[in-house]
Coordinates of C-alpha atoms in Angstrom, one line a residue:
X347 CA 33.3 18.7 -34.4
X348 CA 29.6 18.4 -33.8
X349 CA 26.6 20.6 -34.4
X350 CA 23.6 20.5 -32.1
X351 CA 20.1 20.3 -33.4
X352 CA 18.1 21.9 -30.7
X353 CA 14.6 20.8 -29.9
X354 CA 11.9 23.5 -29.5
X355 CA 9.2 23.4 -26.9
X356 CA 6.7 22.1 -29.4
X357 CA 8.9 19.1 -30.1
X358 CA 7.8 17.6 -26.8
X359 CA 4.7 16.4 -28.6
X360 CA 6.5 15.3 -31.7
X361 CA 8.1 11.9 -32.7
X362 CA 11.4 10.8 -31.3
X363 CA 14.3 11.3 -33.7
X364 CA 14.4 7.6 -34.7
X365 CA 10.7 7.5 -35.6
X366 CA 10.9 10.8 -37.5
X367 CA 13.9 9.5 -39.5
X368 CA 12.2 6.3 -40.4
X369 CA 8.8 7.9 -40.8
X370 CA 7.1 5.6 -38.3
X371 CA 4.3 6.2 -35.8
X372 CA 5.9 7.1 -32.4
X373 CA 4.4 6.2 -29.0
X374 CA 5.9 9.5 -27.6
X375 CA 7.0 7.8 -24.4
X376 CA 9.3 10.0 -22.3
X377 CA 12.3 10.1 -21.9
X378 CA 12.7 7.3 -24.5
X379 CA 10.3 5.8 -27.1
X380 CA 9.3 2.3 -26.0
X381 CA 8.8 1.3 -29.6
X382 CA 12.6 1.8 -30.2
X383 CA 13.5 -0.1 -27.0
X384 CA 11.3 -3.1 -28.0
X385 CA 12.9 -3.1 -31.4
X386 CA 16.3 -3.3 -29.7
X387 CA 17.3 0.2 -31.0
X388 CA 18.9 3.0 -29.2
X389 CA 16.2 5.7 -29.0
X390 CA 17.6 9.1 -29.9
X391 CA 15.0 10.7 -27.7
X392 CA 13.3 14.1 -28.2
X393 CA 16.0 16.4 -26.9
X394 CA 19.2 17.9 -28.1
X395 CA 20.7 15.7 -30.9
X396 CA 24.4 15.7 -31.6
X397 CA 25.4 14.9 -35.1
X398 CA 28.7 15.0 -37.0
X399 CA 29.2 17.9 -39.4
X400 CA 30.6 16.6 -42.6
X401 CA 28.2 13.6 -42.4
X402 CA 26.9 12.0 -45.6
X403 CA 23.3 12.6 -46.4
X404 CA 21.4 9.3 -46.9
X405 CA 18.2 10.7 -48.4
X406 CA 16.7 13.9 -49.9
X407 CA 18.1 16.5 -52.3
X408 CA 21.7 16.2 -50.8
X409 CA 21.9 12.4 -50.9
X410 CA 25.5 11.3 -51.3
X411 CA 26.9 14.8 -50.4
X412 CA 28.7 16.0 -47.3
X413 CA 28.1 19.0 -45.1
X414 CA 29.6 22.3 -46.1
X415 CA 31.5 22.3 -42.8
X416 CA 34.2 20.0 -44.2
X417 CA 36.6 22.8 -44.9
X418 CA 36.6 23.8 -41.2
X419 CA 36.9 20.2 -40.1
X420 CA 40.0 19.7 -42.2
X421 CA 41.7 22.7 -40.6
X422 CA 41.6 21.1 -37.2
X423 CA 43.4 17.9 -36.1
X424 CA 41.3 14.8 -35.8
X425 CA 40.5 13.5 -32.4
X426 CA 40.1 9.8 -31.6
X427 CA 38.4 8.4 -28.6
X428 CA 39.9 5.8 -26.2
X429 CA 38.3 4.2 -23.3
X430 CA 39.6 6.9 -21.0
X431 CA 39.3 10.1 -23.1
X432 CA 36.4 11.8 -24.7
X433 CA 36.2 12.9 -28.3
X434 CA 36.0 16.5 -29.3
X435 CA 32.4 15.8 -30.2
X436 CA 31.6 15.8 -26.5
X437 CA 32.0 19.6 -26.4
X438 CA 28.8 21.6 -26.6
X439 CA 28.3 24.2 -29.4
X440 CA 29.1 26.9 -26.8
X441 CA 32.5 25.4 -26.0
X442 CA 33.8 25.0 -29.6
X443 CA 33.2 27.2 -32.6
X444 CA 31.0 25.9 -35.3
X445 CA 30.5 27.5 -38.7
X446 CA 27.1 28.5 -39.8
X447 CA 25.8 26.0 -42.4
X448 CA 25.1 27.1 -45.9
X449 CA 21.5 27.6 -47.1
X450 CA 21.6 24.3 -48.8
X451 CA 22.8 22.5 -45.7
X452 CA 20.2 24.3 -43.6
X453 CA 17.5 22.8 -45.8
X454 CA 18.7 19.3 -44.8
X455 CA 16.6 18.2 -41.8
X456 CA 17.5 15.6 -39.3
X457 CA 15.8 13.0 -41.4
X458 CA 18.4 13.6 -44.2
X459 CA 21.5 12.9 -42.0
X460 CA 23.0 9.9 -40.3
X461 CA 25.8 9.6 -37.9
X462 CA 29.0 8.4 -39.6
X463 CA 30.9 6.3 -36.9
X464 CA 34.7 6.3 -36.8
X465 CA 34.7 2.6 -35.8
X466 CA 33.4 1.1 -32.6
X467 CA 35.7 0.2 -29.8
X468 CA 35.5 -3.5 -29.1
X469 CA 34.4 -3.2 -25.5
X470 CA 31.9 -0.4 -25.9
X471 CA 28.1 -0.4 -26.2
X472 CA 26.3 1.0 -29.2
X473 CA 26.5 4.8 -29.5
X474 CA 24.6 6.8 -26.9
X475 CA 21.4 8.6 -27.8
X476 CA 23.2 11.7 -26.9
X477 CA 26.7 12.5 -25.6
X478 CA 27.0 14.2 -22.2
X479 CA 29.1 17.3 -22.4
X480 CA 29.4 17.9 -18.6
X481 CA 33.1 18.0 -17.6
X482 CA 32.2 15.3 -15.0
X483 CA 32.0 12.7 -17.8
X484 CA 34.4 14.0 -20.4
X485 CA 37.0 11.4 -19.4
X486 CA 34.6 8.5 -19.7
X487 CA 34.1 6.2 -22.6
X488 CA 30.9 6.7 -24.7
X489 CA 29.4 3.4 -23.4
X490 CA 29.9 4.5 -19.7
X491 CA 28.3 7.9 -20.4
X492 CA 25.4 6.1 -22.0
X493 CA 24.9 3.8 -18.9
X494 CA 25.3 6.6 -16.4
X495 CA 22.7 8.5 -18.3
X496 CA 20.4 5.5 -18.1
X497 CA 21.2 5.2 -14.3
X498 CA 20.2 8.9 -13.9
X499 CA 17.0 8.8 -16.0
X500 CA 15.7 5.3 -15.3
X501 CA 17.3 3.3 -12.5
X502 CA 17.1 6.2 -10.0
X503 CA 13.3 6.3 -10.4
X504 CA 13.0 2.7 -9.3
X505 CA 14.8 3.4 -6.1
X506 CA 12.3 5.9 -4.6
X507 CA 8.6 6.0 -4.2
X508 CA 8.1 9.5 -5.6
X509 CA 10.8 10.8 -7.9
X510 CA 11.6 14.5 -7.8
X511 CA 14.6 15.3 -10.0
X512 CA 16.5 17.5 -7.5
X513 CA 15.5 15.5 -4.4
X514 CA 16.3 12.0 -5.5
X515 CA 19.5 11.4 -3.4
X516 CA 20.7 8.5 -5.6
X517 CA 21.4 10.9 -8.4
X518 CA 23.9 12.6 -6.2
X519 CA 26.0 9.4 -6.5
X520 CA 26.9 10.2 -10.2
X521 CA 29.2 13.1 -9.4
X522 CA 31.1 10.9 -7.0
X523 CA 32.0 8.5 -9.8
X524 CA 34.6 10.9 -11.1
X525 CA 37.0 10.3 -8.2
X526 CA 35.8 6.8 -7.2
X527 CA 36.2 4.1 -9.9
X528 CA 34.6 1.5 -7.8
X529 CA 31.4 3.5 -7.6
X530 CA 31.6 4.3 -11.3
X531 CA 31.9 0.6 -12.3
X532 CA 29.1 -0.7 -10.0
X533 CA 26.6 2.0 -11.1
X534 CA 27.4 1.2 -14.7
X535 CA 27.0 -2.5 -14.0
X536 CA 23.6 -1.9 -12.4
X537 CA 22.4 0.4 -15.2
X538 CA 23.6 -2.0 -18.0
X539 CA 21.9 -5.0 -16.3
X540 CA 18.7 -2.9 -15.9
X541 CA 18.9 -1.9 -19.6
X542 CA 19.4 -5.5 -20.7
X543 CA 16.3 -6.6 -18.8
X544 CA 14.4 -3.6 -20.1
X545 CA 15.0 -4.2 -23.8
X546 CA 14.6 -8.0 -23.5
X547 CA 11.7 -8.7 -25.8
X548 CA 9.9 -11.3 -23.6
X549 CA 9.8 -13.1 -20.3
X550 CA 11.6 -16.3 -19.8
X551 CA 9.8 -19.6 -20.4
X552 CA 7.5 -20.3 -17.4
X553 CA 4.5 -22.6 -17.4
X554 CA 2.0 -20.4 -15.7
X555 CA -0.5 -23.1 -14.7
X556 CA -1.2 -26.6 -16.0
X557 CA -2.7 -26.3 -19.5
X558 CA -2.0 -22.6 -19.8
X559 CA 0.9 -22.7 -22.1
X560 CA 4.3 -21.0 -21.7
X561 CA 6.1 -17.9 -22.8
X562 CA 9.0 -18.5 -25.2
X563 CA 12.1 -16.5 -24.3
X564 CA 13.9 -14.5 -27.0
X565 CA 16.7 -12.0 -26.7
X566 CA 18.3 -9.7 -29.1
X567 CA 21.8 -8.4 -29.7
X568 CA 21.3 -5.1 -27.8
X569 CA 20.1 -7.0 -24.7
X570 CA 23.0 -9.4 -24.9
X571 CA 25.5 -6.6 -25.4
X572 CA 24.2 -4.7 -22.4
X573 CA 24.4 -7.8 -20.3
X574 CA 28.0 -8.4 -21.3
X575 CA 28.8 -4.8 -20.4
X576 CA 27.2 -5.3 -17.0
X577 CA 29.3 -8.4 -16.3
X578 CA 32.5 -6.6 -17.4
X579 CA 31.8 -3.6 -15.2
X580 CA 30.8 -5.9 -12.3
X581 CA 34.1 -7.8 -12.5
X582 CA 36.0 -4.5 -12.4
X583 CA 34.0 -3.3 -9.4
X584 CA 34.5 -6.6 -7.5
X585 CA 38.3 -6.3 -8.0
X586 CA 38.2 -2.8 -6.6
X587 CA 35.8 -3.7 -3.8
X588 CA 38.4 -6.1 -2.3
X589 CA 40.9 -3.3 -1.9
X590 CA 38.3 -0.8 -0.8
X591 CA 37.1 -2.9 2.1
X592 CA 40.7 -3.1 3.3
X593 CA 41.1 0.7 3.0
X594 CA 37.8 2.0 4.1
X595 CA 39.2 5.1 5.7
X596 CA 41.1 6.0 2.6
X597 CA 38.3 5.3 0.1
X598 CA 35.6 6.7 2.4
X599 CA 33.0 4.7 4.3
X600 CA 30.1 6.4 2.4
X601 CA 31.5 5.4 -0.9
X602 CA 32.0 1.8 0.2
X603 CA 28.5 1.7 1.6
X604 CA 27.1 2.9 -1.7
X605 CA 29.1 0.3 -3.6
X606 CA 27.8 -2.4 -1.2
X607 CA 24.2 -1.3 -1.6
X608 CA 24.5 -1.3 -5.4
X609 CA 26.1 -4.7 -5.4
X610 CA 22.9 -5.9 -3.7
X611 CA 20.8 -3.9 -6.2
X612 CA 22.7 -5.5 -9.0
X613 CA 22.1 -9.0 -7.7
X614 CA 18.4 -8.1 -7.4
X615 CA 18.4 -6.8 -11.0
X616 CA 20.1 -10.0 -12.2
X617 CA 18.1 -12.6 -10.2
X618 CA 18.0 -12.0 -6.5
X619 CA 19.7 -15.4 -5.9
X620 CA 22.7 -16.2 -3.7
X621 CA 25.2 -13.4 -4.4
X622 CA 23.4 -10.7 -2.4
X623 CA 24.1 -12.2 1.1
X624 CA 27.8 -11.4 1.2
X625 CA 27.2 -7.9 0.1
X626 CA 24.5 -7.4 2.6
X627 CA 26.7 -8.5 5.4
X628 CA 29.5 -6.2 4.1
X629 CA 27.1 -3.3 4.1
X630 CA 26.2 -4.1 7.7
X631 CA 29.9 -3.9 8.7
X632 CA 30.3 -0.6 7.0
X633 CA 27.1 0.8 8.6
X634 CA 28.4 -0.2 12.0
X635 CA 31.5 1.9 11.3
X636 CA 29.5 4.9 10.3
X637 CA 27.1 4.7 13.2
X638 CA 23.7 6.5 13.3
X639 CA 23.6 9.9 11.5
X640 CA 22.1 13.1 13.0
X641 CA 20.0 13.9 10.0
X642 CA 20.2 17.1 7.9
X643 CA 20.7 17.5 4.1
X644 CA 24.4 16.4 4.2
X645 CA 23.4 13.0 5.5
X646 CA 20.3 12.4 3.3
X647 CA 22.1 10.1 1.0
X648 CA 23.5 8.0 3.8
X649 CA 20.1 7.8 5.4
X650 CA 18.6 6.5 2.3
X651 CA 21.3 4.0 1.7
X652 CA 21.2 2.8 5.4
X653 CA 17.4 2.5 5.2
X654 CA 17.5 0.4 2.0
X655 CA 20.2 -1.9 3.5
X656 CA 18.0 -2.4 6.6
X657 CA 15.0 -3.0 4.5
X658 CA 16.9 -5.7 2.5
X659 CA 18.1 -7.2 5.8
X660 CA 14.5 -7.5 7.1
X661 CA 13.2 -9.0 3.8
X662 CA 16.2 -11.4 3.8
X663 CA 15.5 -12.5 7.4
X664 CA 11.9 -13.5 6.4
X665 CA 13.1 -16.5 4.4
X666 CA 16.5 -17.2 6.0
X667 CA 16.8 -20.6 7.8
X668 CA 18.0 -20.7 11.4
X669 CA 21.4 -22.2 10.4
X670 CA 22.1 -19.5 7.9
X671 CA 21.4 -16.1 9.5
X672 CA 22.4 -12.8 8.0
X673 CA 24.7 -10.9 10.4
X674 CA 23.5 -7.4 10.9
X675 CA 26.2 -5.9 13.3
X676 CA 23.4 -3.9 15.0
X677 CA 21.2 -4.3 18.0
X678 CA 17.5 -4.8 17.4
X679 CA 16.8 -1.6 19.2
X680 CA 18.7 0.4 16.6
X681 CA 16.6 -0.8 13.7
X682 CA 13.6 1.5 14.2
X683 CA 15.9 4.6 14.2
X684 CA 17.7 3.4 11.0
X685 CA 14.4 2.6 9.2
X686 CA 12.6 5.8 10.2
X687 CA 15.1 8.1 8.6
X688 CA 14.3 7.7 5.0
X689 CA 11.2 5.4 4.7
X690 CA 9.0 8.4 3.8
X691 CA 10.1 8.2 0.2
X692 CA 11.5 4.7 0.1
X693 CA 10.6 2.7 -3.0
X694 CA 8.9 0.1 -0.7
X695 CA 6.3 2.5 0.5
X696 CA 6.1 0.4 3.6
X697 CA 5.6 1.8 7.2
X698 CA 8.8 1.3 9.3
X699 CA 6.6 -0.2 12.0
X700 CA 5.6 -3.0 9.6
X701 CA 9.3 -3.8 8.9
X702 CA 10.0 -3.9 12.6
X703 CA 7.1 -6.4 13.2
X704 CA 8.2 -8.4 10.2
X705 CA 11.8 -8.6 11.5
X706 CA 10.6 -9.7 15.0
X707 CA 8.4 -12.3 13.5
X708 CA 11.2 -13.7 11.3
X709 CA 13.4 -14.0 14.4
X710 CA 10.6 -15.7 16.3
X711 CA 9.9 -18.2 13.5
X712 CA 13.5 -19.5 13.9
X713 CA 13.1 -20.2 17.6
X714 CA 13.5 -23.9 18.3
X715 CA 10.6 -25.0 20.6
X716 CA 11.5 -27.9 22.8
X717 CA 8.4 -28.3 25.0
X718 CA 4.8 -27.1 25.5
X719 CA 5.9 -24.1 27.7
X720 CA 8.2 -22.9 24.9
X721 CA 5.5 -23.3 22.4
X722 CA 3.1 -21.2 24.6
X723 CA 5.7 -18.5 25.0
X724 CA 6.4 -18.3 21.3
X725 CA 2.7 -18.3 20.5
X726 CA 2.0 -15.5 23.0
X727 CA 4.8 -13.4 21.5
X728 CA 3.6 -14.1 18.0
X729 CA 0.0 -13.2 18.8
X730 CA 1.2 -9.9 20.3
X731 CA 3.0 -9.1 17.0
X732 CA -0.1 -10.1 15.0
X733 CA -2.2 -7.6 17.1
X734 CA 0.3 -4.9 16.6
X735 CA 0.1 -5.4 12.8
X736 CA -3.6 -5.5 12.8
X737 CA -4.0 -2.2 14.7
X738 CA -1.4 -0.1 12.9
X739 CA -2.8 3.3 11.8
X740 CA -1.7 3.3 8.1
X741 CA -3.6 6.5 7.3
X742 CA -1.7 8.4 9.9
X743 CA 1.6 7.1 8.5
X744 CA 0.6 8.1 5.0
X745 CA -0.4 11.6 6.1
X746 CA 2.8 12.2 7.9
X747 CA 4.7 12.2 4.6
X748 CA 2.8 15.2 3.4
X749 CA 4.7 17.3 5.9
X750 CA 7.8 16.9 3.8
X751 CA 7.7 19.8 1.4
X752 CA 8.7 17.9 -1.8
X753 CA 6.2 15.1 -1.0
X754 CA 3.2 17.4 -0.3
X755 CA 1.7 16.4 -3.7
X756 CA 2.0 12.6 -3.4
X757 CA -1.2 10.6 -4.0
X758 CA -2.4 9.9 -0.5
X759 CA -4.9 7.2 -1.4
X760 CA -2.3 5.3 -3.3
X761 CA 0.1 5.5 -0.3
X762 CA -2.6 4.3 2.1
X763 CA -3.5 1.3 -0.1
X764 CA 0.1 0.2 -0.6
X765 CA 0.9 0.6 3.1
X766 CA -2.2 -1.5 4.0
X767 CA -1.1 -4.2 1.5
X768 CA 2.3 -4.4 3.4
X769 CA 0.4 -4.6 6.8
X770 CA -1.8 -7.4 5.5
X771 CA 1.2 -9.3 4.1
X772 CA 3.0 -9.0 7.4
X773 CA -0.1 -10.5 9.2
X774 CA -0.1 -13.4 6.8
X775 CA 3.6 -13.9 7.3
X776 CA 3.2 -14.1 11.1
X777 CA 0.5 -16.7 10.8
X778 CA 2.4 -18.8 8.3
X779 CA 5.9 -18.4 9.8
X780 CA 5.1 -19.0 13.5
X781 CA 3.6 -22.4 13.9
X782 CA 2.2 -21.7 17.4
X783 CA 0.3 -18.7 16.0
X784 CA -1.1 -20.8 13.2
X785 CA -2.3 -23.3 15.7
X786 CA -4.0 -20.6 17.8
X787 CA -5.9 -18.7 15.0
X788 CA -6.5 -21.7 12.7
X789 CA -6.6 -21.6 8.9
X790 CA -9.7 -19.4 8.7
X791 CA -8.0 -16.1 9.6
X792 CA -5.2 -16.7 7.1
X793 CA -7.8 -17.4 4.3
X794 CA -9.7 -14.2 5.3
X795 CA -6.6 -12.0 5.3
X796 CA -5.4 -13.5 2.0
X797 CA -8.7 -12.7 0.3
X798 CA -8.6 -9.2 1.7
X799 CA -5.1 -8.7 0.4
X800 CA -6.0 -10.1 -3.1
X801 CA -9.0 -7.8 -3.3
X802 CA -6.9 -4.8 -2.3
X803 CA -4.1 -5.5 -4.9
X804 CA -6.7 -5.5 -7.6
X805 CA -7.4 -1.8 -6.8
X806 CA -3.7 -0.9 -7.3
X807 CA -3.3 -1.0 -11.1
X808 CA -0.1 -0.6 -13.1
X809 CA -0.7 3.1 -13.7
X810 CA -0.7 3.7 -9.9
X811 CA 2.5 5.5 -9.0
X812 CA 3.2 3.1 -6.1
X813 CA 2.5 -0.1 -8.1
X814 CA 6.2 -1.0 -8.0
X815 CA 6.0 -1.1 -4.2
X816 CA 3.6 -4.1 -4.2
X817 CA 5.8 -6.8 -5.4
X818 CA 6.4 -8.3 -1.9
X819 CA 2.7 -8.2 -0.9
X820 CA 1.8 -9.7 -4.3
X821 CA 4.2 -12.6 -3.7
X822 CA 2.9 -13.2 -0.2
X823 CA -0.7 -13.2 -1.5
X824 CA 0.2 -15.6 -4.3
X825 CA 2.0 -18.0 -2.0
X826 CA -1.2 -18.3 0.1
X827 CA -3.6 -18.4 -2.9
X828 CA -5.4 -21.7 -3.2
X829 CA -7.7 -21.2 -6.2
X830 CA -6.7 -21.1 -9.8
X831 CA -8.3 -17.7 -10.5
X832 CA -6.2 -16.0 -7.7
X833 CA -3.0 -17.6 -8.9
X834 CA -3.5 -16.5 -12.5
X835 CA -4.2 -13.0 -11.2
X836 CA -1.0 -12.9 -9.2
X837 CA 1.1 -14.4 -12.1
X838 CA -0.3 -11.8 -14.5
X839 CA 0.6 -9.1 -12.0
X840 CA 4.2 -10.3 -11.6
X841 CA 4.5 -10.4 -15.4
X842 CA 3.3 -6.8 -15.6
X843 CA 5.9 -5.9 -13.0
X844 CA 8.7 -7.4 -15.2
X845 CA 7.6 -5.3 -18.1
X846 CA 7.4 -2.1 -16.1
X847 CA 10.2 -2.6 -13.5
X848 CA 12.9 -4.9 -15.1
X849 CA 14.4 -6.4 -11.9
X850 CA 15.3 -10.0 -12.2
X851 CA 14.2 -11.0 -8.7
X852 CA 10.7 -10.9 -10.1
X853 CA 11.6 -13.9 -12.3
X854 CA 12.8 -15.7 -9.2
X855 CA 9.5 -14.9 -7.4
X856 CA 7.5 -16.4 -10.3
X857 CA 9.6 -19.5 -10.2
X858 CA 9.2 -19.8 -6.4
X859 CA 5.4 -19.5 -6.7
X860 CA 5.4 -22.2 -9.4
X861 CA 7.2 -24.5 -7.0
X862 CA 4.9 -23.8 -4.1
X863 CA 1.8 -24.3 -6.2
X864 CA 3.1 -27.6 -7.7
X865 CA 3.8 -29.0 -4.2
X866 CA 0.4 -28.0 -3.0
X867 CA -1.4 -29.4 -6.0
X868 CA 0.4 -32.7 -5.8
X869 CA -0.3 -33.1 -2.1
X870 CA 3.4 -33.7 -1.3
X871 CA 3.9 -30.5 0.7
X872 CA 4.4 -31.5 4.4
X873 CA 5.2 -28.1 5.7
X874 CA 3.9 -24.5 5.1
X875 CA 5.2 -22.6 2.2
X876 CA 7.5 -20.4 4.3
X877 CA 9.4 -23.4 5.5
X878 CA 9.8 -24.5 1.9
X879 CA 11.3 -21.1 1.1
X880 CA 13.7 -21.4 4.0
X881 CA 15.4 -24.3 2.4
X882 CA 19.1 -23.3 2.2
X883 CA 19.1 -24.3 -1.5
X884 CA 16.7 -21.5 -2.2
X885 CA 18.7 -18.6 -0.7
X886 CA 16.9 -15.8 -2.6
X887 CA 15.8 -12.3 -1.8
X888 CA 12.4 -10.8 -2.7
X889 CA 11.6 -7.2 -2.0

């Protein structure tokens, strides 16, 4: 039996339960205290706190004594938790009777009590900050509830540009986990990997620039435990995915598409290397079965998933070698329709027209030119793409989003800046990826555009709501940066990304930049940096 200690409205400005208990200064971050996360502790938050009645007081006047609710607890049979059943403690106070505490017990504040665990199951994470009482999760283990809570409160925010609690379609995946184990396991795997990165104390060792030193990697038990849970859940999801692909009609195409998307997301959270490709092609096959949707609220989730998959496909195409293309199962003419359905609130905050241009440029960069006529044709087509990118009306695209009711309060200036950064990055990509275009415009335009992009990124600080959407433009700007000051700025920016948005592909981006800069400084680079990244051994995805 549990008893809920309810937080009052004023408690929003008080310490989290951990800091109160330990009498520490709290940073009051919401929904969880960052001080706790950095220390590798599970933050108990500021909300409703569930605690065992009959617990032993650790401090205060009642130290060594138990709650007066023991008599009632002894009258009811004990309940144990297995991996597939929930303890009686998951019931809310309105669902199970709880005796009123005695005056002496009422004097014992939260600081005087500690949870008394009944023994931790070997394959479970540390106890959750709170136990979900929703019937949806009553049959889940405590660790799975904890990770699904993290998915709802943290991971979902990373997946959209502007998070509105009741309009973030990815949260609607959680109810589907009850009847779809594959979705349950892959969401838990993504959340556990995300948490592992989030509570990792420092960045991996990377020599930023010659003579600048390095960052020493350290991990703690909580991060390793979360990573282990992620790998276990991923393994379970992979086993189920094999059967799901063979029985799409039975499992449901939308469920399989969601699983495919989050396998890609999981690869990006881990490192963005290698594993994403098979899942992206699988998502393409599923999308071809679903076909284009007709819009409407019932299709909103599918629209977002399809849009994200297409965005990943475009970004993958940018650095994919001609001999290793990613099969899309769609005609190029269908891409604008798919991208336009959900990009208004996509986490990329990138105009769909920019993604279309980027995809066309990636295809053009892989054309094998055999003679001068072929080079002229490719050059002319590339120059046309460059003009399209340079003349896009980013302000009009940003303003269009305001027509969507739940986006009417989005910061317009931020959206325009981030959209412009994607446009400039696309221009730089065209010049660097299509050799004929580079020969036509010369190195001067690339240097000018790179400086403009670097200057723009400086005006988008970490506190900007769309800061997370500038990882790809930052990478493109860094790859083209020639001076030490610009390279340090980009590396500092990517390190800040890792602290705020704990996705592992950012580590890969930093490693790739180090390689590009080392080749450039040694004078051994014989081809442009995009050709270096198209090496089949690289095979990574940056978004």
